[in-house]
Coordinates of C-alpha atoms in Angstrom, one line a residue:
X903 CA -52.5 62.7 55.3
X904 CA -54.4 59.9 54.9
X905 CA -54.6 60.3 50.9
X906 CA -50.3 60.7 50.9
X907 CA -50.0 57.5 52.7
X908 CA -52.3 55.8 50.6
X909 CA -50.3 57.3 47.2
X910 CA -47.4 55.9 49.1
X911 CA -48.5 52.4 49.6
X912 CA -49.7 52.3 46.3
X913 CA -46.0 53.8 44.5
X914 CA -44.6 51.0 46.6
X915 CA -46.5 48.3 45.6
X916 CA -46.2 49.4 42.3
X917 CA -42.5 49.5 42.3
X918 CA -42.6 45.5 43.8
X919 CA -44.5 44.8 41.2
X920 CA -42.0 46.5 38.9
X921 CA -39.3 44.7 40.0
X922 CA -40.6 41.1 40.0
X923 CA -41.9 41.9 36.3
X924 CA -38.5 42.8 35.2
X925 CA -37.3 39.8 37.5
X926 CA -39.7 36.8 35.8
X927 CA -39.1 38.5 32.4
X928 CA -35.4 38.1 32.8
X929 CA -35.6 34.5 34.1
X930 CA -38.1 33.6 31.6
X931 CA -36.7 35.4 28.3
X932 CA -32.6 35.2 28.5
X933 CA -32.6 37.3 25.6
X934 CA -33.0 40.0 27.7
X935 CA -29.8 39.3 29.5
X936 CA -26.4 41.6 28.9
X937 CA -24.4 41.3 26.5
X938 CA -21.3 39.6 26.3
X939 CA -18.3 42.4 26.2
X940 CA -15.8 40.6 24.8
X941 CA -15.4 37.0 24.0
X942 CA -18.0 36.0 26.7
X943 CA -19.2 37.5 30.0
X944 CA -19.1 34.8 33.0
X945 CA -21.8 35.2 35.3
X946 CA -21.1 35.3 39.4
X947 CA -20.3 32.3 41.0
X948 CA -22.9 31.1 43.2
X949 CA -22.4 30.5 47.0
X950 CA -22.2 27.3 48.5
X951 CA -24.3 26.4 51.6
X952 CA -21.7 27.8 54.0
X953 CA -21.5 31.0 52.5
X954 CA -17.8 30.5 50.2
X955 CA -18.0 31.0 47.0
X956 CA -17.4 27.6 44.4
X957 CA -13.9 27.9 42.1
X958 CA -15.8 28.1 38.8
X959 CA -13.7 26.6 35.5
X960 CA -13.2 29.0 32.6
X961 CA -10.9 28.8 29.6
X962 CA -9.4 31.3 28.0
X963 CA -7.6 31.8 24.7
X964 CA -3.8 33.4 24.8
X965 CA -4.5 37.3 24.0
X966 CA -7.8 36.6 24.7
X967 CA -10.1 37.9 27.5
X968 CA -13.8 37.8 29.3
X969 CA -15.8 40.1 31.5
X970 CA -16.2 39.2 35.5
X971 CA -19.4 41.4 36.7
X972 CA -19.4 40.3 40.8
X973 CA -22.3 41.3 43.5
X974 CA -20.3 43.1 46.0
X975 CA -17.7 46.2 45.7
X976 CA -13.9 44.8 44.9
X977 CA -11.5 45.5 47.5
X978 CA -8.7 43.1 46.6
X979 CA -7.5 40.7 43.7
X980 CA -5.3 37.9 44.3
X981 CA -3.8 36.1 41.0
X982 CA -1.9 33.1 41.2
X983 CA 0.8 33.2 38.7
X984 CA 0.4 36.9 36.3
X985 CA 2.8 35.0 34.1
X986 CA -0.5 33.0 32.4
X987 CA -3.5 35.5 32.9
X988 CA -3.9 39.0 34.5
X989 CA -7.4 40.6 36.5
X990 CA -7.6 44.2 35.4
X991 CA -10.3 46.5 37.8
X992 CA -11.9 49.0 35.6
X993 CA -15.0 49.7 38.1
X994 CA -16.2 48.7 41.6
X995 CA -17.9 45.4 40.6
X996 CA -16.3 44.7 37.2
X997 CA -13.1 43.2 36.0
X998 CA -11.4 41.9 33.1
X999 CA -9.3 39.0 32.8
X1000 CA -6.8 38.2 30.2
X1001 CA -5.2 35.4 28.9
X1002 CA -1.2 36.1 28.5
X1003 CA 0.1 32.4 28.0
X1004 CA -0.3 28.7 27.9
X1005 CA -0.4 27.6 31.6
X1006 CA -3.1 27.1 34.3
X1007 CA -3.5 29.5 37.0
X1008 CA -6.8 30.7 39.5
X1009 CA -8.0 34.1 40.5
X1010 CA -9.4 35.2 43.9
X1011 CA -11.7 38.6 44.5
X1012 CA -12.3 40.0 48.3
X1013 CA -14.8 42.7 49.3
X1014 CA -13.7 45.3 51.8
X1015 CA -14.4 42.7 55.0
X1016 CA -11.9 40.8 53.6
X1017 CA -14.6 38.1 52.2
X1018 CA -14.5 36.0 49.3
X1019 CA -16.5 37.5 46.5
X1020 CA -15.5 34.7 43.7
X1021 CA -12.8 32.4 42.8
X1022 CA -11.7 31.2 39.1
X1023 CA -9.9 28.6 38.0
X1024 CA -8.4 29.8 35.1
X1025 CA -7.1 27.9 32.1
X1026 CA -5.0 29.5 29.3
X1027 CA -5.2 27.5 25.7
X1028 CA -4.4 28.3 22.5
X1029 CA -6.6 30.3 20.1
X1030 CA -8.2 28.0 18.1
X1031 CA -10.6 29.9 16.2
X1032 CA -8.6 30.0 13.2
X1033 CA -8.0 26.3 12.8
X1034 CA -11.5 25.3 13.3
X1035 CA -12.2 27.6 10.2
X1036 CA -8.7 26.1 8.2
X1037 CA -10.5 22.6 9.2
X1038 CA -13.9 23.2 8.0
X1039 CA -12.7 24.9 4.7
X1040 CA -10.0 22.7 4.0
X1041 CA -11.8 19.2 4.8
X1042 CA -15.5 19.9 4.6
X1043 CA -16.8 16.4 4.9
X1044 CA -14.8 15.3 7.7
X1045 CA -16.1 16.1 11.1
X1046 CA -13.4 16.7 13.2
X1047 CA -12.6 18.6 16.4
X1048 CA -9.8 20.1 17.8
X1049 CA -8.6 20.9 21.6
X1050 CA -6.0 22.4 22.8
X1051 CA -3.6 19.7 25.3
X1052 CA -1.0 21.8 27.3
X1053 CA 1.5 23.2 24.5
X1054 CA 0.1 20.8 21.9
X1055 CA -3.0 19.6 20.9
X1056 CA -5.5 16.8 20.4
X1057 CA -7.7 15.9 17.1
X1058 CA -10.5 14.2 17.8
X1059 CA -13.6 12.8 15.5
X1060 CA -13.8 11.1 12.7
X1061 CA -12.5 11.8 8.9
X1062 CA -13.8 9.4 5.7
X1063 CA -10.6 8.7 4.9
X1064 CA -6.7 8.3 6.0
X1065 CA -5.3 11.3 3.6
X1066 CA -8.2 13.1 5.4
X1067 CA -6.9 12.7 9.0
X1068 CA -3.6 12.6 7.4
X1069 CA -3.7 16.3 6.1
X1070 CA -5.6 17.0 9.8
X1071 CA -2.8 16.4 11.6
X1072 CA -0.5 18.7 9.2
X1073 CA -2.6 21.6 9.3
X1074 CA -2.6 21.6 13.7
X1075 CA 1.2 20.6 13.3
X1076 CA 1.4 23.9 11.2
X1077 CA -0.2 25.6 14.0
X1078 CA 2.0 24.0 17.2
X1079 CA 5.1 24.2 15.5
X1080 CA 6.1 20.7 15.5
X1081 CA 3.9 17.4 14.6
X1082 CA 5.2 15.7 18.2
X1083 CA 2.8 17.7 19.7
X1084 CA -0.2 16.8 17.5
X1085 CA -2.3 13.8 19.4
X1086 CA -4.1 12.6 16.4
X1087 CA -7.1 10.6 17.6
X1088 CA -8.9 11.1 14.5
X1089 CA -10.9 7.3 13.5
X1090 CA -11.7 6.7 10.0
X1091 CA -15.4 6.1 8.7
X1092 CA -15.6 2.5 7.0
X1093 CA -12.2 2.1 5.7
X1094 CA -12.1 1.2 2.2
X1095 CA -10.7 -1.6 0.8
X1096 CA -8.9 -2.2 -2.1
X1097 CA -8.4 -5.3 -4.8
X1098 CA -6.3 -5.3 -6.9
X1099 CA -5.4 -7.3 -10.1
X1100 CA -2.4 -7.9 -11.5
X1101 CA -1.9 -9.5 -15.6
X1102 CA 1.4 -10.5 -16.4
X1103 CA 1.1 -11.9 -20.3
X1104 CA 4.3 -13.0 -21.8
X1105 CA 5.0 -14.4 -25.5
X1106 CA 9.0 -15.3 -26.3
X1107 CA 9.4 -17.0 -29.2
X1108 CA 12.8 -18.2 -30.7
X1109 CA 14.2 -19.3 -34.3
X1110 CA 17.5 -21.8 -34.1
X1111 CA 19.2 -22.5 -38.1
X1112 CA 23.0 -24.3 -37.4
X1113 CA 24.4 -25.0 -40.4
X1114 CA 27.9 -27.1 -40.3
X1115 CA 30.7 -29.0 -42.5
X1116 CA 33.2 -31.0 -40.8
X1117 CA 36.1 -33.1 -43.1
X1118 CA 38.1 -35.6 -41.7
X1119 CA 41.2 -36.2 -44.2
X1120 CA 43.7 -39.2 -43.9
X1121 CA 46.3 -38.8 -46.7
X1122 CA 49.5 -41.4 -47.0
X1123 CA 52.4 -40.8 -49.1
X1124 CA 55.0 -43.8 -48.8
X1125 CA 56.1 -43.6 -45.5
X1126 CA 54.3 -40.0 -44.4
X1127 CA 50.7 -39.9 -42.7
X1128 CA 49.2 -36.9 -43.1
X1129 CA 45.9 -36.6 -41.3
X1130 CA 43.4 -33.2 -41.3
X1131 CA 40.9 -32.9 -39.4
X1132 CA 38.1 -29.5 -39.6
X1133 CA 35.4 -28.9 -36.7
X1134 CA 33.8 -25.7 -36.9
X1135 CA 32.2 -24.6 -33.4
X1136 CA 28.4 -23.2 -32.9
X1137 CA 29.0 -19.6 -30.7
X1138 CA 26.2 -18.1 -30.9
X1139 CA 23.5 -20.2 -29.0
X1140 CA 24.5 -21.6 -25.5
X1141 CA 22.5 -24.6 -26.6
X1142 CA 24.4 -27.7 -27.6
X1143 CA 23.3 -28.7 -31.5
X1144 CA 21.3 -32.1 -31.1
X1145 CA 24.0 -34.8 -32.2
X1146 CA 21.9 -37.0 -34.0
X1147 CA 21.4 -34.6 -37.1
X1148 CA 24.4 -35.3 -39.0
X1149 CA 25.0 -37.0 -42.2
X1150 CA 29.1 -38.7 -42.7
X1151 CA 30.6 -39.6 -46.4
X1152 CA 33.7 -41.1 -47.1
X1153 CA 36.0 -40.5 -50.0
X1154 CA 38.8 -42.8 -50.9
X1155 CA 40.1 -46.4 -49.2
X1156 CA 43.5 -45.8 -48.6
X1157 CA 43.6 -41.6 -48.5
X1158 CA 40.3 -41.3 -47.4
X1159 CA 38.1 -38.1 -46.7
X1160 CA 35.2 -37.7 -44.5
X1161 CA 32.5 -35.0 -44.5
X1162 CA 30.0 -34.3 -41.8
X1163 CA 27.3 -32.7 -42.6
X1164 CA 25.6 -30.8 -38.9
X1165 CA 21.9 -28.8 -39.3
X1166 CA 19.4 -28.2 -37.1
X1167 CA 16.4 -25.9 -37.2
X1168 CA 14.6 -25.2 -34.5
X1169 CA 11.2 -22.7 -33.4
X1170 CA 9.6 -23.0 -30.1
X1171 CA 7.0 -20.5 -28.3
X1172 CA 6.9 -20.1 -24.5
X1173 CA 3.1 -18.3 -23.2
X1174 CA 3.2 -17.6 -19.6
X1175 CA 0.3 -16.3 -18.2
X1176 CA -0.5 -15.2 -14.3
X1177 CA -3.0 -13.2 -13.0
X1178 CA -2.9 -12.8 -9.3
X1179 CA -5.7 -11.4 -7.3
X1180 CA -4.9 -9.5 -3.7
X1181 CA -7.2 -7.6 -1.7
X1182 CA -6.4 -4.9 1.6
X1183 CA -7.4 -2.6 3.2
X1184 CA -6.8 1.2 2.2
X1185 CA -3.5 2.2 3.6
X1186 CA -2.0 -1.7 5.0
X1187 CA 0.0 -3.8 2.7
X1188 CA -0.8 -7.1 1.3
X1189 CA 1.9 -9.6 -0.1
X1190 CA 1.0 -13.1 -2.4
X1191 CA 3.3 -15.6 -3.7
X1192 CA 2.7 -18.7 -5.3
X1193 CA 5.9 -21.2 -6.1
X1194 CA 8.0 -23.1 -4.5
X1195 CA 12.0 -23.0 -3.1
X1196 CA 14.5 -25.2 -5.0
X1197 CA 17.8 -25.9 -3.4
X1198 CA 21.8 -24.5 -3.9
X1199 CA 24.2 -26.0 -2.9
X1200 CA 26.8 -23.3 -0.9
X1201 CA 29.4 -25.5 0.5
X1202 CA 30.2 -28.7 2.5
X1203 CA 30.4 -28.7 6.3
X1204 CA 32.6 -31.3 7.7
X1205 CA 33.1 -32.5 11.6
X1206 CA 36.5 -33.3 13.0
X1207 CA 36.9 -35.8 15.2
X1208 CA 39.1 -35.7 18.9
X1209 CA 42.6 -37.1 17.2
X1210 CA 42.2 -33.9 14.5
X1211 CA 41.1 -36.2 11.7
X1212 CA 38.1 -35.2 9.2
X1213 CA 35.2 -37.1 9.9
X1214 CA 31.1 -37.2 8.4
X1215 CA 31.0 -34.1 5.7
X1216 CA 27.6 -32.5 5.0
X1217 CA 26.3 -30.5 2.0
X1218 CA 25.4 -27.3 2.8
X1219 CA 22.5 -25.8 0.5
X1220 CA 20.7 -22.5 0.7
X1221 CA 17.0 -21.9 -1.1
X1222 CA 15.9 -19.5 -4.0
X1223 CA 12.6 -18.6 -4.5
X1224 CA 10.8 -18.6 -7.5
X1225 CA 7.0 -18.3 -8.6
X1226 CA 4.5 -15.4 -9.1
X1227 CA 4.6 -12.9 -6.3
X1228 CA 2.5 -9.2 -5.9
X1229 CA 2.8 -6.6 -3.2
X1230 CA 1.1 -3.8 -3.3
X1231 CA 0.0 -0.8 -0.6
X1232 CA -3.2 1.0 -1.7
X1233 CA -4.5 4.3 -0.2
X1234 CA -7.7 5.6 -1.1
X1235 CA -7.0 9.3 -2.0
X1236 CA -11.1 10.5 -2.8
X1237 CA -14.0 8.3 -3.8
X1238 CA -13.0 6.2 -6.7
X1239 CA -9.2 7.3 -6.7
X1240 CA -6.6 4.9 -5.4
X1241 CA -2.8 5.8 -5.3
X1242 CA -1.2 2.5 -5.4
X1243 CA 2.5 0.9 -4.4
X1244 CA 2.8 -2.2 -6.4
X1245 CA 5.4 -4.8 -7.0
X1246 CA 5.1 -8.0 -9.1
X1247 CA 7.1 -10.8 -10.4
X1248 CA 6.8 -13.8 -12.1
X1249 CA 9.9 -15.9 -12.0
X1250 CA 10.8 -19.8 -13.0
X1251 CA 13.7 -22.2 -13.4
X1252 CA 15.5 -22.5 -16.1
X1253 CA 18.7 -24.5 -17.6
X1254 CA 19.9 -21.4 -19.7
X1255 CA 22.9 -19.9 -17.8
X1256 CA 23.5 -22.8 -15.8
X1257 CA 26.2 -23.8 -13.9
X1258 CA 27.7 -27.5 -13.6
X1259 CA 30.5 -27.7 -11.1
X1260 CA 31.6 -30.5 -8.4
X1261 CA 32.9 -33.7 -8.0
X1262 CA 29.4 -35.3 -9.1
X1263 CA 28.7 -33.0 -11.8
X1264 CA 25.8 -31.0 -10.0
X1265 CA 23.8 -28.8 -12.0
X1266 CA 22.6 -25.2 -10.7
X1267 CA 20.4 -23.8 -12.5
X1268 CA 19.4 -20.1 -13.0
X1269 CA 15.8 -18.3 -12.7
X1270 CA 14.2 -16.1 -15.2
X1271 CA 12.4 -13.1 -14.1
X1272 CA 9.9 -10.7 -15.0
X1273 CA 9.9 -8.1 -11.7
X1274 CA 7.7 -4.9 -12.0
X1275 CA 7.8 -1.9 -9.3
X1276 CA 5.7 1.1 -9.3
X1277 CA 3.7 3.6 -7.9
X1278 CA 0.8 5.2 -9.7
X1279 CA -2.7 6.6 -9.6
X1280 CA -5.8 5.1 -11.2
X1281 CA -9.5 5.3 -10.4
X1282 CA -11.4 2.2 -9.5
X1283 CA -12.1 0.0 -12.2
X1284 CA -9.2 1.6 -14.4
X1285 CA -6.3 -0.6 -16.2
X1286 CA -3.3 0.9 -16.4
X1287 CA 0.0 -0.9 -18.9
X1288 CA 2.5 -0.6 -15.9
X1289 CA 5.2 -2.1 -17.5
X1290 CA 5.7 -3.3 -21.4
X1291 CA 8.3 -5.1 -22.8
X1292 CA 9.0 -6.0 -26.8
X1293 CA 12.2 -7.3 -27.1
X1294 CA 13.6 -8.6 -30.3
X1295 CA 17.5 -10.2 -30.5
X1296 CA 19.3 -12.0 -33.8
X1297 CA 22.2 -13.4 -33.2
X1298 CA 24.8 -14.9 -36.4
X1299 CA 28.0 -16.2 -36.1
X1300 CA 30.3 -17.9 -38.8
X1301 CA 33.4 -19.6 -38.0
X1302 CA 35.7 -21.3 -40.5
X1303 CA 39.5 -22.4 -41.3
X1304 CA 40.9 -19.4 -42.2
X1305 CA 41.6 -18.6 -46.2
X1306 CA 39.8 -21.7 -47.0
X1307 CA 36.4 -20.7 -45.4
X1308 CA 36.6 -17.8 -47.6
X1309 CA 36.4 -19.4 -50.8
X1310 CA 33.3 -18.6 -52.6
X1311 CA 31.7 -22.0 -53.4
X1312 CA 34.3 -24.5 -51.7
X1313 CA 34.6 -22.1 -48.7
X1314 CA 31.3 -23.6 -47.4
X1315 CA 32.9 -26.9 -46.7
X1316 CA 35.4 -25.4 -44.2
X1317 CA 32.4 -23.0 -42.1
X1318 CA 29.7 -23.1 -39.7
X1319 CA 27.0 -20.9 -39.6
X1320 CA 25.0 -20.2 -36.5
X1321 CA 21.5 -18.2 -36.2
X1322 CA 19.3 -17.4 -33.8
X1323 CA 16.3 -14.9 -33.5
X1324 CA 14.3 -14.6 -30.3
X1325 CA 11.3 -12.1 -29.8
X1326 CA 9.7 -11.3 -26.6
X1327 CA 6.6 -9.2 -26.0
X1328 CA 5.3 -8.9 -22.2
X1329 CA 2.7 -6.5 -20.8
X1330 CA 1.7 -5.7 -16.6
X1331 CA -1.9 -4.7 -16.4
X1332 CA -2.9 -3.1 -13.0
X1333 CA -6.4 -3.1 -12.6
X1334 CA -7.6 -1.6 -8.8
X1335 CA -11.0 -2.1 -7.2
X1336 CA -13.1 -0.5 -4.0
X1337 CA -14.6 -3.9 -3.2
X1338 CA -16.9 -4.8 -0.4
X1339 CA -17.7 -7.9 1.3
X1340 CA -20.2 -10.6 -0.3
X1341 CA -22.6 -13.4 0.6
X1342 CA -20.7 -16.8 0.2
X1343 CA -24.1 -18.0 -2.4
X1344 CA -22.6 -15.4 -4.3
X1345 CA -19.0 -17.0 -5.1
X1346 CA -18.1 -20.3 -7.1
X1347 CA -15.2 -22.0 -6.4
X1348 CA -13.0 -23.7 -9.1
X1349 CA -14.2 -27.3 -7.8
X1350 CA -17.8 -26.2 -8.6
X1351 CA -19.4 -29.2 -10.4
X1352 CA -16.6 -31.5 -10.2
X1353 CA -16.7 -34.8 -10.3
X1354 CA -14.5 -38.3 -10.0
X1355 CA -14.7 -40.5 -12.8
X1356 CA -16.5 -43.5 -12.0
X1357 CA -14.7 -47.0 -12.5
X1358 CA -16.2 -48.2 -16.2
X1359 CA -15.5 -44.6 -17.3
X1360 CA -11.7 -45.0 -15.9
X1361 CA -11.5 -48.2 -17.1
X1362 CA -12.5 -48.1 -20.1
X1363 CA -13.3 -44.5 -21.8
X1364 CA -9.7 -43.5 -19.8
X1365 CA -11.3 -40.8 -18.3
X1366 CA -10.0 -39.3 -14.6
X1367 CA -13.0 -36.9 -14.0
X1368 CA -16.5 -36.1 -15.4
X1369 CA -17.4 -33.2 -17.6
X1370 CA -18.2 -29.8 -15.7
X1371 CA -22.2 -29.3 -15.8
X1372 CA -23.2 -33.2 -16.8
X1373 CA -27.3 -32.9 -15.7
X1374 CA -28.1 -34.4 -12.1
X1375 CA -24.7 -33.2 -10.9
X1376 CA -23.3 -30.5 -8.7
X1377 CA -24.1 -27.2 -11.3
X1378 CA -21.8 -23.8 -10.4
X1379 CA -23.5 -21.1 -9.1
X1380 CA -23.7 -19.2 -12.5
X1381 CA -25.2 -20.7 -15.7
X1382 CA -22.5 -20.8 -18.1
X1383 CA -22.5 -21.6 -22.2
X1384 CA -20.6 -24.3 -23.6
X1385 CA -18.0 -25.7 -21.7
X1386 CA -16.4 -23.9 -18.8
X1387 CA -13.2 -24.8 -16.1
X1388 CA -10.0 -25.9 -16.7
X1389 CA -10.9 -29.8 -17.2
X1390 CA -13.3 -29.8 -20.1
X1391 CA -12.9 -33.8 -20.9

């Protein structure tokens, strides 16, 4: 008896031992824990001081479920609304719950004494598995998360670039159904930014030749005057022929002719030249202008006094813009391309196509243009010809007395010729660049070693400044060869 009670003690001991082996080696090695059933296994709730159990948070995908493994025998379930999630019993300590819709809801298990067991709070999202992945393999260097809100969603992290968050949002709008239920919080990392520059050359030249006879007869025979007179009229430039270029003869005393002999050649060349510089950030417009208003007059205002009579009139004038102008909206599409919104012009004041009206004989005059409006894609550092014109007009125009200006020699004494020729050749270079910021030591200014003339030099070598780069004066930042700037006395 004595040697059963010792093998006794000693199988009971042992099987202690046992037991708080397999307990340390649980609680020290959670490998050895069970494995997860389904999408994860949730692990009892622990008890709170006064013996209730704690509501414990879980979320839950729609069609979706997890494994609830409690202490005690189940005697009763209680779910809030079946609508969003469902507990299903399948043994004495073990149930499953599944997610049937977006909602929130909480389940409840009692023992047989009518105890709490474990409470869940249970909230039903959408399954976002699949976006994650669509994320990931559509934007792989973005870092981006996504959580479900309600019936929508929220997108969270951060993307390198706009088009990146951008195409985010599109892919969970895809998912939600709508893109009002997309929350896109997504921040950009270091937003680029964009200059851009814009050359606008221009080179019109034009070729006048006005070629004229005008006679002047006065014929008497006894008591009959007869008097002729022949003007042929310039139509086919809107410029008036310089008046001083004509050369009269007489012929005769008492029936005397006159001829007038009207030419004029003319050739002139117009350069225009504007290159305006704009910088922004990628995705955010930038506008530059640089000109002036001129006025129009649009009518006269006049006040009436108490007895109905008209009293002080004012002119009335509206203003026209004119000048070099560039807007442009740049979005950096991957590293070193830019897709680019750009609109340029380059306008000034001119007398052709004037108009003269009014009791004083104002003048109007008109504005030529040069307006450009795109949108293209160029890499950084790229030109691109946006626009090109090469325009070449000749104009000719004869006008004569009828029958006589036909002659063949003498018809040249009864007709005007008119020519004109005018050529135009413009080009719009776009050139976009990812710029970042600089030190100021590292930028010159266009006033960079300039200098007032001194009083002997005004006075008598007529000079209003001194020479960019004279030694022992202000020097640019850059060295420079030969002369440099726009004043080069």
């Amino acid at each position: 008896m004595k040697g059963g009670a010792t093998q006794r003690t000693m199988r009971a001991f042992m099987v202690r031992a046992l037991s708080f082996s397999a307990v340390a080696a649980l609680t020290l090695n959670p490998a050895l824990t069970p494995v997860v059933a389904s999408d994860y296994r949730a692990a009892p709730a622990p008890a709170s001081a006064e013996g209730q159990m704690n509501a414990r948070f879980l979320a839950l995908g729609v069609g979706k479920s997890i494994v609830i493994d409690l202490p005690r025998d189940i005697k009763d379930v209680l779910v809030a609304d079946p609508k969003i999630a469902n507990a299903v019993v399948r043994s004495a300590q073990r149930a499953y719950i599944i997610g049937a819709t977006v909602g929130q809801t909480n389940i409840v298990f009692f023992d047989a004494a009518g105890q709490q067991i474990a409470a869940y709070d249970i909230a039903v999202k959408r399954d976002l598995n699949g976006v994650r992945a669509a994320l990931r393999a559509s934007l792989p260097n973005a870092d981006i998360q996504i959580e479900g809100v309600a019936d929508g969603v929220m997108l969270t992290g951060s993307a390198a670039s706009p088009i990146e968050a951008q195409q985010a949002g599109e892919i969970a709008a895809r998912l939600v159904g709508s893109a009002e239920k997309v929350v896109n919080s997504i921040t950009v990392r270091g937003r680029d930014q964009v200059m851009l520059k814009v050359t606008v050359a221009e080179v019109s030249r034009s070729l006048i030749k006005q070629l004229g006879i005008d006679l002047t007869a006065n014929l008497n025979y006894g008591t009959a005057v007869v008097k002729f007179a022949n003007t042929n009229p310039f139509t086919a430039n809107s410029a008036a022929l310089v008046p001083t270029n004509a050369i009269t003869t007489s012929f005769g005393a008492a029936p005397s002719v006159s001829a007038t002999i009207r030419a004029m050649e003319s050739a002139g060349v117009v350069r225009t030249l504007a290159e305006p510089n704009l910088t922004a950030i990628s995705g955010e417009s930038a506008t530059f202008i640089s000109g002036g208003e001129f006025p129009i007059p649009t009518g006269v205002t006049c006040q009436t006094t108490t007895g109905g009579a008209i009293g002080q009139c004012v002119q009335t004038v509206s203003f026209k813009k004119f000048g070099i102008s560039l807007n442009f909206t740049p979005v950096v599409l991957t590293e070193g391309r830019i897709s680019l919104r750009v609109m340029t012009e380059v306008s000034e004041v001119s007398t052709e196509n004037s108009l003269t009206g009014g009791a004083g004989g104002t003048t109007i005059p008109s504005i030529k243009t040069r307006r450009a409006e795109t949108t293209l894609e160029i890499p950084s550092g790229g030109s691109m010809a946006m626009a090109g014109l090469i325009q070449d007009q000749t104009k000719q125009a004869i006008n004569g007395l009828p029958g006589l200006g036909s002659l063949p020699v003498l018809g040249t004494l009864f007709r005007s010729r008119d020519f004109v020729n005018n050529q135009t050749e413009m080009m719009v270079l776009v050139t976009p660049y990812i710029v970042r910021a600089v030190a100021q030591k590292d930028l010159s200014r266009p006033d960079d070693g300039f200098a007032n003339a001194s009083d002997p030099q005004a006075d008598l070598l007529g000079s209003i400044n001194r020479v960019y780069g004279v030694p022992g004066r202000t020097e640019p930042a850059r060295n420079y060869r030969g002369t440099y700037g726009f004043i080069t006395d």
